[in-house]
XYZ file of C-alpha atoms in Angstrom:
724
model
C -62.405 76.369 15.913
C -64.772 75.511 18.835
C -63.417 74.083 22.106
C -65.603 71.807 24.127
C -65.085 71.991 27.884
C -66.125 69.055 30.028
C -68.986 69.620 32.484
C -66.927 68.498 35.421
C -64.396 71.220 34.805
C -63.717 73.561 37.626
C -62.085 76.943 37.264
C -59.105 75.977 39.451
C -58.170 72.909 37.355
C -55.731 72.680 34.486
C -57.049 71.668 31.131
C -54.824 69.595 28.757
C -55.563 70.130 25.157
C -54.839 67.519 22.512
C -54.519 68.795 19.019
C -54.420 66.424 16.097
C -51.235 66.285 13.909
C -51.379 68.895 11.211
C -49.013 68.524 8.264
C -46.595 71.408 7.980
C -44.822 72.409 4.764
C -41.265 73.259 5.640
C -39.749 76.502 4.577
C -37.081 76.144 1.852
C -34.550 78.312 3.651
C -34.895 76.220 6.774
C -34.295 73.021 4.794
C -31.116 74.450 3.330
C -29.909 75.476 6.758
C -30.650 72.015 8.075
C -28.727 70.495 5.177
C -25.733 72.705 5.952
C -25.834 71.780 9.628
C -25.889 68.050 8.773
C -22.670 68.350 6.671
C -24.288 67.839 3.288
C -23.598 71.344 1.987
C -21.514 71.756 -1.178
C -17.911 72.916 -0.543
C -16.625 76.182 -1.855
C -13.934 75.839 -4.620
C -10.271 75.739 -3.323
C -7.997 78.605 -4.425
C -5.530 77.675 -7.155
C -1.837 77.101 -6.461
C -0.995 80.303 -8.231
C -3.420 82.240 -6.031
C -1.987 80.754 -2.864
C 1.609 81.433 -3.915
C 0.675 84.967 -4.902
C -0.956 85.459 -1.510
C 2.077 84.184 0.356
C 4.539 86.196 -1.672
C 2.474 89.343 -1.582
C 4.453 90.938 1.305
C 7.781 90.107 -0.400
C 6.489 91.360 -3.735
C 5.417 94.597 -2.162
C 8.811 95.079 -0.527
C 10.670 94.322 -3.758
C 8.425 96.474 -5.953
C 10.637 99.607 -5.818
C 13.729 97.622 -6.776
C 11.933 95.774 -9.534
C 10.781 99.105 -10.939
C 14.377 100.279 -11.158
C 15.678 97.087 -12.774
C 12.799 96.676 -15.248
C 14.092 99.123 -17.883
C 17.482 97.395 -17.953
C 15.913 93.962 -18.064
C 13.828 95.010 -21.034
C 17.000 95.988 -22.817
C 18.569 92.613 -22.036
C 15.495 90.772 -23.216
C 16.368 89.247 -26.546
C 14.385 90.420 -29.536
C 14.751 88.311 -32.633
C 15.218 89.329 -35.220
C 16.799 92.374 -33.593
C 15.380 95.675 -34.735
C 17.775 98.050 -36.421
C 19.964 95.246 -37.734
C 20.134 93.702 -41.149
C 21.166 90.388 -42.593
C 22.679 87.853 -40.196
C 23.430 90.577 -37.615
C 19.755 90.563 -36.718
C 20.272 87.246 -34.971
C 23.324 88.163 -32.841
C 22.725 89.043 -29.142
C 23.862 92.417 -27.903
C 26.819 92.848 -25.538
C 24.388 93.555 -22.730
C 22.662 90.252 -23.349
C 25.987 88.445 -23.436
C 27.103 90.091 -20.223
C 23.821 89.227 -18.556
C 24.133 85.600 -19.613
C 27.693 85.376 -18.286
C 26.780 86.957 -14.966
C 23.749 84.694 -14.628
C 25.894 81.638 -15.359
C 28.494 82.703 -12.811
C 25.832 83.304 -10.225
C 24.125 79.984 -10.852
C 27.446 78.126 -10.865
C 28.519 79.796 -7.639
C 25.245 78.866 -6.008
C 25.614 75.243 -7.139
C 29.179 75.110 -5.837
C 28.123 76.459 -2.465
C 25.390 73.852 -2.252
C 27.780 71.092 -3.360
C 30.393 72.165 -0.799
C 27.814 72.166 1.976
C 26.484 68.776 0.926
C 29.921 67.127 0.648
C 31.263 65.297 3.679
C 34.801 64.018 4.136
C 34.436 60.207 4.159
C 35.073 58.612 7.524
C 36.525 55.408 6.100
C 39.756 55.328 4.133
C 39.955 52.899 1.264
C 41.675 49.575 2.011
C 44.953 50.399 0.268
C 45.343 53.574 2.315
C 45.449 51.727 5.636
C 47.017 48.397 4.778
C 50.759 48.075 5.228
C 53.269 45.275 5.054
C 55.217 43.659 7.875
C 58.963 43.542 7.338
C 61.226 41.000 9.008
C 64.933 41.618 9.555
C 67.912 39.367 10.222
C 69.804 39.719 13.477
C 72.241 42.125 11.786
C 69.384 44.450 10.793
C 69.300 43.653 7.076
C 65.915 42.882 5.461
C 64.937 39.224 5.527
C 61.349 39.067 4.278
C 58.111 40.949 4.096
C 54.506 39.856 4.286
C 51.289 41.546 3.213
C 49.517 42.585 0.028
C 51.236 45.953 -0.253
C 54.665 47.296 0.560
C 53.936 50.250 2.813
C 55.220 51.522 6.122
C 53.729 54.745 7.447
C 56.262 57.194 8.880
C 55.511 60.240 11.043
C 56.369 63.525 9.337
C 58.919 64.341 12.033
C 60.978 61.325 10.908
C 61.023 62.466 7.274
C 63.864 64.963 6.638
C 62.916 68.432 5.442
C 65.006 67.999 2.289
C 62.852 65.007 1.393
C 59.623 66.885 2.045
C 60.654 69.925 0.029
C 61.976 67.837 -2.834
C 58.476 66.392 -3.187
C 56.811 69.784 -2.746
C 59.139 71.428 -5.263
C 58.353 68.756 -7.830
C 54.627 68.472 -7.201
C 53.132 71.490 -5.426
C 55.451 74.300 -4.303
C 52.504 76.445 -3.134
C 51.147 73.643 -0.953
C 51.334 75.572 2.323
C 49.477 78.599 0.874
C 46.922 77.139 -1.553
C 43.298 76.368 -0.535
C 43.692 72.676 -1.268
C 42.827 72.803 -4.972
C 44.272 74.321 -8.117
C 41.579 75.941 -10.259
C 43.964 76.129 -13.194
C 44.906 72.496 -12.843
C 41.286 71.372 -12.485
C 40.267 73.312 -15.578
C 43.095 71.827 -17.608
C 42.333 68.311 -16.380
C 38.610 68.674 -17.105
C 39.285 70.039 -20.569
C 41.551 67.145 -21.468
C 39.274 64.553 -19.849
C 36.239 65.802 -21.773
C 37.974 66.742 -24.976
C 40.621 64.085 -25.494
C 39.834 61.292 -23.100
C 43.121 61.430 -21.174
C 44.323 63.421 -18.185
C 46.758 66.180 -17.473
C 48.592 66.904 -14.226
C 47.921 69.940 -12.104
C 46.340 68.501 -8.980
C 47.559 69.792 -5.638
C 49.048 67.448 -3.090
C 45.783 67.719 -1.147
C 43.844 66.531 -4.185
C 46.261 63.689 -4.802
C 45.984 62.639 -1.152
C 42.186 62.673 -1.373
C 42.348 60.539 -4.511
C 44.732 58.089 -2.814
C 42.832 57.547 0.413
C 39.155 58.332 -0.249
C 38.431 57.799 -3.920
C 39.329 55.483 -6.765
C 41.652 56.171 -9.674
C 38.902 56.513 -12.311
C 39.524 59.528 -14.534
C 35.999 60.920 -14.804
C 34.486 64.381 -14.447
C 32.325 63.325 -11.495
C 35.320 61.857 -9.645
C 37.350 64.998 -10.328
C 34.516 67.196 -9.034
C 34.110 65.100 -5.882
C 37.881 65.207 -5.377
C 37.853 69.011 -5.505
C 34.978 69.361 -3.050
C 36.545 66.960 -0.522
C 39.925 68.665 -0.956
C 38.465 72.070 -0.115
C 36.738 70.736 2.963
C 39.723 68.634 4.060
C 42.002 71.662 3.781
C 39.808 73.370 6.375
C 39.709 70.351 8.697
C 43.284 69.028 8.640
C 46.592 70.771 9.096
C 48.878 71.019 6.108
C 51.477 68.901 7.881
C 48.960 66.103 8.451
C 47.931 66.174 4.802
C 51.552 66.087 3.664
C 52.325 63.200 6.007
C 49.362 61.251 4.672
C 50.365 61.955 1.085
C 53.959 60.840 1.565
C 52.780 57.616 3.194
C 50.173 56.631 0.602
C 51.670 57.571 -2.759
C 52.795 54.970 -5.283
C 56.535 54.938 -6.030
C 56.844 51.826 -8.185
C 58.635 48.533 -7.482
C 55.579 47.428 -5.547
C 55.994 50.153 -2.916
C 53.651 52.669 -1.354
C 54.973 55.529 0.746
C 58.319 57.303 0.956
C 59.782 54.891 3.537
C 59.353 51.787 1.387
C 60.509 53.752 -1.671
C 63.745 54.710 0.110
C 64.343 51.062 0.978
C 63.393 49.757 -2.457
C 65.557 52.173 -4.451
C 68.422 52.917 -2.055
C 68.313 50.182 0.582
C 68.052 52.688 3.426
C 65.448 54.297 5.665
C 63.935 57.616 4.609
C 65.736 59.329 7.495
C 69.057 58.602 5.730
C 68.162 60.149 2.350
C 69.866 63.297 1.105
C 68.341 65.978 -1.105
C 69.711 64.419 -4.300
C 68.188 60.992 -3.605
C 64.941 62.632 -2.520
C 64.792 64.575 -5.799
C 64.945 61.333 -7.756
C 62.249 59.686 -5.625
C 60.057 62.755 -6.157
C 60.291 62.228 -9.915
C 58.693 58.785 -9.499
C 55.446 60.472 -8.464
C 54.993 61.493 -12.098
C 54.905 57.810 -13.034
C 57.323 55.162 -11.818
C 57.009 53.258 -15.086
C 58.433 56.284 -16.913
C 61.122 57.347 -14.459
C 62.637 54.158 -12.996
C 66.070 54.284 -14.688
C 66.613 50.532 -14.408
C 63.789 49.831 -16.864
C 65.182 51.508 -19.989
C 67.595 54.117 -21.324
C 64.714 56.438 -22.122
C 63.552 56.171 -18.518
C 67.003 57.052 -17.271
C 67.171 60.134 -19.482
C 63.786 61.306 -18.199
C 64.779 60.574 -14.605
C 68.027 62.532 -14.866
C 66.268 65.509 -16.409
C 63.512 65.498 -13.805
C 66.039 65.024 -10.967
C 68.068 68.027 -12.099
C 64.943 70.162 -12.565
C 63.682 69.292 -9.073
C 66.972 70.318 -7.441
C 66.938 73.611 -9.367
C 63.334 74.137 -8.336
C 64.307 73.649 -4.689
C 66.853 76.430 -5.122
C 64.244 78.679 -6.765
C 61.825 78.355 -3.841
C 64.581 78.893 -1.292
C 64.707 75.377 0.156
C 68.180 74.422 -1.080
C 71.235 76.633 -1.154
C 73.134 77.160 -4.386
C 76.271 75.876 -2.705
C 74.617 72.586 -1.752
C 73.015 72.314 -5.171
C 76.455 72.601 -6.705
C 77.554 69.459 -4.855
C 74.864 67.335 -6.524
C 76.301 66.916 -9.981
C 76.099 63.148 -10.299
C 72.783 61.353 -10.657
C 72.188 59.109 -7.607
C 71.829 55.727 -9.286
C 69.255 53.542 -7.476
C 69.674 49.832 -6.735
C 69.059 47.451 -9.594
C 66.285 45.628 -7.717
C 64.161 45.893 -4.603
C 66.019 44.408 -1.584
C 62.774 43.922 0.360
C 62.657 40.184 -0.175
C 59.533 38.134 -0.463
C 59.255 34.970 1.585
C 60.059 31.550 0.208
C 61.568 28.188 1.107
C 63.341 28.345 4.515
C 62.495 32.007 5.046
C 58.830 31.122 5.385
C 59.575 28.931 8.397
C 61.485 31.781 10.013
C 58.660 34.221 9.320
C 56.136 31.778 10.772
C 58.118 31.388 14.011
C 58.748 35.121 14.344
C 55.116 36.020 13.601
C 53.783 33.656 16.243
C 56.219 34.956 18.824
C 55.613 38.612 17.900
C 51.847 38.334 18.303
C 52.090 36.469 21.593
C 54.901 38.469 23.172
C 53.745 41.856 21.853
C 50.053 41.326 22.593
C 49.182 41.958 18.943
C 45.861 40.656 17.671
C 45.612 38.697 14.433
C 43.605 41.527 12.873
C 46.108 44.238 13.768
C 49.035 42.126 12.630
C 47.351 41.460 9.287
C 46.785 45.200 8.770
C 50.572 45.492 8.853
C 52.940 48.297 9.671
C 55.209 46.254 11.938
C 58.978 45.913 11.687
C 60.058 42.640 13.276
C 63.737 42.373 14.154
C 64.466 38.675 14.570
C 67.259 36.770 16.284
C 68.005 34.696 13.180
C 71.635 34.720 12.056
C 71.785 34.720 8.266
C 75.144 32.950 8.054
C 74.151 30.197 10.481
C 70.799 29.766 8.765
C 72.485 29.285 5.421
C 74.991 26.819 6.905
C 72.324 24.763 8.626
C 70.150 24.698 5.518
C 73.091 23.686 3.347
C 74.045 20.857 5.733
C 70.537 19.408 5.810
C 70.055 19.829 2.064
C 73.288 17.931 1.432
C 72.180 15.048 3.678
C 68.718 14.977 2.123
C 70.095 14.797 -1.420
C 72.517 12.028 -0.448
C 69.671 9.979 1.029
C 67.505 10.479 -2.048
C 70.367 9.331 -4.236
C 71.308 6.260 -2.159
C 67.852 5.024 -1.198
C 65.078 7.063 -2.871
C 62.271 4.793 -1.684
C 63.193 5.064 2.000
C 64.186 8.715 1.708
C 60.743 9.621 0.370
C 59.325 9.480 3.901
C 62.403 10.993 5.601
C 62.100 14.171 7.655
C 64.789 16.437 9.054
C 64.414 18.984 11.822
C 67.144 21.189 13.289
C 67.623 24.298 15.409
C 70.442 26.368 16.935
C 69.775 28.248 20.184
C 72.057 30.356 22.394
C 72.344 30.120 26.173
C 70.507 33.459 26.467
C 67.521 32.061 24.531
C 68.044 33.493 21.054
C 67.055 31.169 18.216
C 69.814 31.598 15.635
C 68.729 29.185 12.928
C 66.172 26.501 12.167
C 65.533 23.983 9.437
C 61.799 23.537 9.090
C 61.508 21.527 5.902
C 62.374 21.526 2.210
C 59.950 24.313 1.265
C 57.142 25.899 3.257
C 55.017 26.181 0.124
C 54.940 22.394 -0.267
C 55.262 21.389 3.395
C 53.510 23.826 5.661
C 54.433 22.485 9.076
C 57.753 23.376 10.693
C 59.835 20.312 11.585
C 62.123 22.315 13.873
C 59.115 23.099 16.036
C 57.279 19.769 15.753
C 56.785 17.499 18.787
C 56.598 14.307 16.774
C 59.208 11.742 17.784
C 60.764 10.746 21.138
C 64.055 12.202 22.332
C 65.500 8.783 23.121
C 68.857 8.635 24.842
C 69.502 12.340 24.101
C 67.278 12.835 27.181
C 69.741 11.103 29.595
C 71.561 14.328 30.646
C 68.350 15.638 32.242
C 67.928 12.450 34.273
C 71.544 12.775 35.367
C 71.040 16.452 36.326
C 67.884 15.598 38.319
C 69.760 12.929 40.284
C 72.730 15.174 41.027
C 70.468 18.047 42.069
C 67.951 16.171 44.243
C 69.751 13.040 45.439
C 68.159 9.601 45.615
C 65.932 7.545 47.915
C 66.597 3.818 48.210
C 63.881 3.394 50.832
C 60.446 4.979 50.945
C 61.000 6.801 54.244
C 64.787 6.876 54.225
C 67.046 9.887 54.085
C 68.164 11.456 50.841
C 71.467 10.157 49.543
C 73.561 12.450 47.382
C 75.018 11.050 44.180
C 78.007 12.257 42.176
C 79.575 11.442 38.889
C 81.505 8.696 40.603
C 78.429 6.984 42.053
C 78.173 3.419 40.742
C 75.174 1.753 39.127
C 74.605 -1.596 37.471
C 75.334 -1.184 33.768
C 74.422 -4.672 32.645
C 71.857 -5.249 29.939
C 68.240 -5.893 30.920
C 68.741 -5.134 34.603
C 65.271 -5.135 36.238
C 64.114 -1.758 37.490
C 63.407 -1.732 41.222
C 61.484 0.370 43.677
C 61.840 0.393 47.492
C 59.170 -2.319 47.509
C 60.855 -4.493 44.900
C 60.757 -4.981 41.109
C 58.615 -2.675 38.975
C 55.848 -4.432 37.043
C 53.991 -2.949 34.103
C 50.235 -3.216 33.538
C 50.665 -6.465 31.669
C 52.345 -8.040 34.662
C 55.755 -7.942 33.028
C 58.855 -6.910 34.959
C 60.345 -3.756 33.460
C 64.002 -3.753 32.486
C 66.156 -1.415 30.430
C 68.133 -2.455 27.382
C 71.484 -1.077 26.285
C 72.402 -0.349 22.673
C 73.716 -3.526 21.125
C 72.581 -5.452 24.227
C 75.950 -4.727 25.806
C 76.639 -5.146 29.536
C 79.073 -2.898 31.394
C 78.905 -4.197 34.974
C 79.238 -1.605 37.732
C 79.777 1.759 36.086
C 79.928 5.339 37.314
C 77.157 7.712 36.270
C 79.682 9.999 34.577
C 81.030 7.113 32.511
C 77.533 5.825 31.817
C 76.550 9.154 30.261
C 79.800 9.283 28.321
C 79.098 5.853 26.789
C 75.305 6.266 26.661
C 74.555 3.247 28.867
C 70.811 3.100 29.445
C 70.286 0.806 32.436
C 71.904 3.051 35.100
C 69.755 6.024 34.128
C 66.466 4.159 34.140
C 67.229 3.120 37.705
C 68.539 6.571 38.606
C 65.254 8.064 37.451
C 63.336 5.729 39.740
C 65.658 6.476 42.693
C 65.459 10.229 42.150
C 61.713 10.237 41.551
C 60.146 10.527 38.147
C 58.383 13.704 39.254
C 61.836 15.253 39.847
C 62.984 14.122 36.406
C 59.935 15.729 34.852
C 60.534 18.920 36.811
C 64.179 19.086 35.678
C 63.130 18.694 32.037
C 60.457 21.393 32.248
C 62.826 23.776 34.055
C 65.299 23.177 31.228
C 62.803 24.400 28.639
C 60.769 21.335 27.684
C 57.067 21.997 27.171
C 54.944 20.155 29.709
C 52.740 18.865 26.893
C 55.722 17.049 25.366
C 56.812 15.246 28.542
C 56.222 11.505 28.467
C 54.155 9.466 30.899
C 55.510 9.175 34.441
C 56.739 5.592 34.071
C 60.301 4.200 33.958
C 60.495 4.750 30.177
C 60.450 8.513 30.873
C 64.141 8.316 31.792
C 65.009 6.793 28.421
C 63.446 9.636 26.444
C 59.780 8.876 25.869
C 59.191 12.660 25.802
C 58.773 14.274 22.377
C 60.468 17.696 22.426
C 60.950 19.759 19.290
C 64.430 20.429 17.955
C 64.147 23.989 19.263
C 63.273 22.817 22.779
C 65.943 20.118 22.770
C 68.611 22.652 21.788
C 67.289 25.051 24.429
C 67.476 22.315 27.047
C 71.162 21.661 26.331
C 71.971 25.384 26.617
C 70.981 25.078 30.284
C 74.158 23.124 30.947
C 76.290 25.741 29.151
C 74.557 28.524 31.117
C 75.482 27.106 34.541
C 72.056 25.617 35.168
C 69.936 28.612 34.066
C 67.458 28.309 31.206
C 66.105 31.216 29.183
C 62.903 30.658 27.248
C 63.807 30.462 23.543
C 62.700 33.479 21.533
C 62.902 34.544 17.901
C 62.192 38.307 18.060
C 64.381 40.835 19.843
C 62.561 44.047 18.890
C 59.338 45.203 17.225
C 58.449 48.662 16.023
C 55.297 49.942 14.370
C 55.857 52.838 12.020
C 58.913 53.797 14.040
C 57.358 53.434 17.508
C 58.613 50.656 19.760
C 56.253 47.848 20.739
C 56.732 46.547 24.269
C 57.574 42.841 24.374
C 57.316 40.401 27.208
C 60.714 39.504 28.632
C 61.598 35.847 27.994
C 61.246 33.803 31.182
C 64.476 32.914 32.966
C 64.558 30.125 35.535
C 67.163 28.123 37.371
C 66.847 24.465 36.586
C 69.697 23.233 38.801
C 72.888 24.422 40.425
C 76.014 25.509 38.601
C 78.005 22.574 39.966
C 75.440 20.153 38.571
C 75.538 21.890 35.170
C 79.344 21.718 35.203
C 79.372 17.970 35.877
C 76.806 17.245 33.144
C 78.780 19.399 30.695
C 81.959 17.509 31.601
C 80.293 14.148 30.949
C 78.869 15.412 27.619
C 82.318 16.706 26.621
C 83.740 13.258 27.291
C 80.866 11.767 25.298
C 81.771 13.993 22.350
C 85.495 13.197 22.526
C 84.871 9.458 22.884
C 82.486 9.258 19.943
C 84.414 11.661 17.706
C 88.057 11.585 18.779
C 89.350 12.969 15.495
C 87.160 16.065 15.785
C 88.350 17.021 19.288
C 91.463 19.044 18.372
C 89.644 20.936 15.613
C 86.625 21.517 17.823
C 88.768 22.749 20.711
C 90.554 25.256 18.502
C 87.388 26.486 16.796
C 85.489 26.868 20.054
C 88.253 28.851 21.726
C 89.301 25.958 23.996
C 85.791 25.803 25.453
C 84.598 22.204 25.830
C 82.508 20.927 22.968
C 79.801 18.812 24.563
C 77.360 16.629 22.726
C 75.482 13.382 22.625
C 73.680 11.167 20.172
C 70.137 10.004 20.800
C 68.562 6.732 19.718
C 65.117 5.241 20.360
C 64.112 1.652 21.237
C 62.193 1.078 17.995
C 64.690 2.986 15.828
C 62.116 5.598 14.867
C 64.334 8.641 15.444
C 68.000 9.562 15.484
C 69.271 12.692 17.279
C 72.440 14.594 17.801
C 72.535 17.476 20.243
C 75.694 19.356 21.067
C 77.012 22.625 22.445
C 80.042 24.722 21.518
C 80.710 27.914 23.434
C 77.187 29.204 24.134
C 75.353 27.729 21.133
C 73.499 24.432 21.166
C 72.268 22.747 18.010
C 69.829 19.851 17.892
C 69.284 17.704 14.798
C 66.711 14.934 14.379
C 66.072 12.538 11.504
C 62.929 10.402 11.358
C 60.516 8.826 8.916
C 56.765 9.355 8.596
C 54.601 8.591 5.588
C 52.099 11.431 5.863
C 49.874 9.878 3.212
C 49.153 6.942 5.524
C 49.473 7.979 9.179
C 51.344 10.103 11.709
C 53.060 7.105 13.272
C 56.881 7.181 13.007
C 58.413 4.448 10.861
C 61.719 2.597 11.369
C 64.640 4.553 9.931
C 65.931 1.596 7.929
C 69.440 3.035 7.793
C 68.427 6.471 6.518
C 70.101 8.104 9.561
C 73.414 6.294 9.061
C 75.313 4.320 11.690
C 76.870 5.097 15.059
C 80.214 5.671 13.361
C 78.734 7.637 10.467
C 75.697 9.373 11.906
C 73.683 11.605 9.579
C 72.449 13.849 12.443
C 76.036 14.336 13.615
C 77.145 15.138 10.061
C 74.469 17.828 9.848
C 75.372 19.112 13.320
C 79.071 19.410 12.547
C 78.337 21.139 9.241
C 76.029 23.636 10.919
C 78.431 24.295 13.806
C 81.568 24.797 11.715
C 83.221 26.962 12.830
C 81.901 25.855 16.173
C 80.400 28.221 18.689
């Protein structure tokens, strides 16, 4: 190639050469390299899974090679060869003893490995099933005998320390004598149960107490292989996590004993009418037999049951001797079968009992600080203040009056209601009548604030005047009044204030009316209360101050929500106390002017532990001298209205004054009788309301009798006989 140099070129200058583009044929190896660098090369094939596993296991294989070499000859001998050489006929197809042994060992090894995995994977459930935690609440009469129970199940959990050792060992002897030494399961029992479950479709006993406890509280009662396996795994783990005593306690408190009962405590009460702490070894041996099936061993169900029960009872006692938990000498004393009660004495609620349970439940929750949820879960023993004899008497008296009314005037009696209560001066509610049947009438008439107190309220006006004195002028000094203080007892005497007559909102002058429109002229306050003259007390309330009247009523136990409006009618009983509160108010006079808040529960325990209750409030309403004067006037009221009952009442009450008073209302919508004998006050009210139409009280229309033949007084005298 020839290069042409310009003429102007000098030796010290740089020459730039331009060469035309010349096509270049790329080298094949360079193209492949370029392809690889650009990511377009073909990938090498991935090693197979077998190759990778072989590579990973190569070190282990190398380490195991010497051992494999030793085992190989024996493995070859165990390897089945069919038909087997050296054998003829059918023997060619039978495995050798080495093969059989190898199969058994392999099965044991595999089973053991599976069991270890299953044990590790099994957790003890955190939540017990509902029947394991739910208990019933049991209510007792004031004498400690069972009154009623509530809840879906009859169960009361008892701590193991409160269950006698004879009772514990009777159960252990009958069910699982090796309980304290076994691992929580019985391999023999499980095998037998599995065999019968798979082979015959039924079950066979043999479970340990731990297994039975697990079934009771964690699992269901389905008899399946899977449930049995799960039961065994949980039992093994539970035996390592809980003490034997805790497991035994749980078992005794959750097992079914028949007659609707769960747990040894309820069983003791259902079959022997006593707490578990009072059982002896003989009674415990019978209860232990029920764990095999109450339907087969309750002797009251059939003769065959009794024969089985006696046999099992005797065997259990002998078994206790065999394991060293009962001496032969003591065993020799138990020769007669301990016959259980014919029926369960743990009564269900019904009729009047429901009203008592309702009152006690409300008080228990409030006074014991027990939530609705906790109370519904059960386990409480509520010892009430209700006197069974008085309750029966009061109920009988009201029932008699109700039936008489329905017979004489069925149309009027259809809307009749009766409420009654007996309360002591220390606040205990002894009896109530809440209605004919709680299942048909849910509300409690003894606790209802429905109708006015009427003239039964006059003693509280009297007490307020005696305690606080009166004011005839707005700024004048207080003037003390006594039982001899005189007031105008004429009918329709206008009510006055220091400024003059009292006018209502309609511009009408207010005046009180006496029963029968009678006028009495000037009359002492004591005599006015004795004869139930209204006009003096309406004026006394104004002179004392209606706020003082209200205060006296509230201090005597009336609920503030039941107190009437602060107008002159307050003194004539516009307040609407319940029968319980009215009876409580009258006890204030018998208790020298001190009122104790009425209460229906004296003690609560939960599974044997005491629940702290609030102490009923005690307050002084007025002085003892005031209470004495009011009681004296009420005693005269009783003797004047019922002169023929005075001698009998005096004898029955131990010469203590029987004090009482009737109560009527202006529109004849309610009739009361409230009276006290010794330290017990009983209030009875009769009224009419047609609940299908309204809640407004209706006129009595003679359903409450007359002044000379008062239905409330008849009920009162029946309930208080013998008085006090």
